[in-house]
Short mmCIF file of C-alpha atoms in Angstrom, two decimals:
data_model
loop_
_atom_site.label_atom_id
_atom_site.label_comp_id
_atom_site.label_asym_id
_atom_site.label_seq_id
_atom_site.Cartn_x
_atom_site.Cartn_y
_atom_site.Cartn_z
CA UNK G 1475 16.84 -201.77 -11.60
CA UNK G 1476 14.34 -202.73 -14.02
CA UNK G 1477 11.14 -200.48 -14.79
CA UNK G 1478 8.37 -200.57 -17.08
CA UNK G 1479 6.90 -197.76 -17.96
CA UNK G 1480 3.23 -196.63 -19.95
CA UNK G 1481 0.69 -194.77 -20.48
CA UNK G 1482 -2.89 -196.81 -20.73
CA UNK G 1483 -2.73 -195.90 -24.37
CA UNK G 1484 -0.87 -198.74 -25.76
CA UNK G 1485 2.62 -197.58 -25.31
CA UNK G 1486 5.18 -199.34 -22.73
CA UNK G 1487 9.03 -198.55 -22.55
CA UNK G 1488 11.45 -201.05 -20.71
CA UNK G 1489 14.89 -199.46 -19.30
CA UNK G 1490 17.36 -200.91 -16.71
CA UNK G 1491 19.29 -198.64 -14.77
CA UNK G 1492 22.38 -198.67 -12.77
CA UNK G 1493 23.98 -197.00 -9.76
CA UNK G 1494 25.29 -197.68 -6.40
CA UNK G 1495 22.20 -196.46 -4.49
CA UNK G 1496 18.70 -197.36 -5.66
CA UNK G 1497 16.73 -194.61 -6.00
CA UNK G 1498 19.34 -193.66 -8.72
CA UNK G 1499 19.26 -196.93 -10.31
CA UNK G 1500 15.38 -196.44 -10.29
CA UNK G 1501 15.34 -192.87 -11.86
CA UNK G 1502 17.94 -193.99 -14.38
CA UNK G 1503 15.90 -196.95 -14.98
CA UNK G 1504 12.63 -194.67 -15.56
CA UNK G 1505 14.45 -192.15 -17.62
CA UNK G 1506 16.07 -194.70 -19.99
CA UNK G 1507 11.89 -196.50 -20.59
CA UNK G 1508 10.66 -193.16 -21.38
CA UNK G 1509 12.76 -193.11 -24.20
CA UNK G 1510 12.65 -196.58 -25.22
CA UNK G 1511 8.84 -196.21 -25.92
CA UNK G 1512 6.83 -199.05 -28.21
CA UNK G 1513 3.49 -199.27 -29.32
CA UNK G 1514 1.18 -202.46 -28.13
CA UNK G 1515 -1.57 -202.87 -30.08
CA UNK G 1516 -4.87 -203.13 -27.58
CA UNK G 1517 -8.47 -204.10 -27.57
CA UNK G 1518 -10.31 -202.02 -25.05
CA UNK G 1519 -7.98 -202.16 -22.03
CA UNK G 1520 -6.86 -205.54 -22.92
CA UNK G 1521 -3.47 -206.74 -24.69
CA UNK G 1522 -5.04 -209.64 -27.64
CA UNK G 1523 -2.93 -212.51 -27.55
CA UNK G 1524 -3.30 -216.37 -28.39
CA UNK G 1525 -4.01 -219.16 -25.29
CA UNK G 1526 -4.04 -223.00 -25.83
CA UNK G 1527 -5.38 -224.29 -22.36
CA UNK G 1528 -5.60 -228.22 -21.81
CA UNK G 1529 -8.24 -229.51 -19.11
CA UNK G 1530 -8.43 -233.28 -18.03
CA UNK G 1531 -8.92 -234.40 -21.76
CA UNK G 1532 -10.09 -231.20 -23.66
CA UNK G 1533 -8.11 -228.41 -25.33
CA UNK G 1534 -9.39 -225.11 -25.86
#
């Protein structure tokens, strides 16, 4: 299982976990992203990030 974990304070962990049933793989999964913590830099509530968006014959 997959999980992604934070905090809404700019930290988000990733972990995959494994087992045969999955609530295990889930708790494994949750455990591991707890520990595997980064920091995302935010503005407000909002993660800043380039966008290039092309509309009939305009780019923005």
């Amino acid at each position: 299982a997959l999980v992604v974990v934070g905090d809404n304070k700019g930290s988000v962990g990733i972990g995959v976990g494994r087992a045969r049933q999955v609530p295990d793989a889930i708790r494994k999964g949750a455990d591991r992203a707890r520990r595997n913590m980064k920091q995302v830099p935010l503005t407000g509530t909002t993660i800043p990030h380039e966008i290039t968006v092309r509309y009939s014959a305009a780019k923005v």
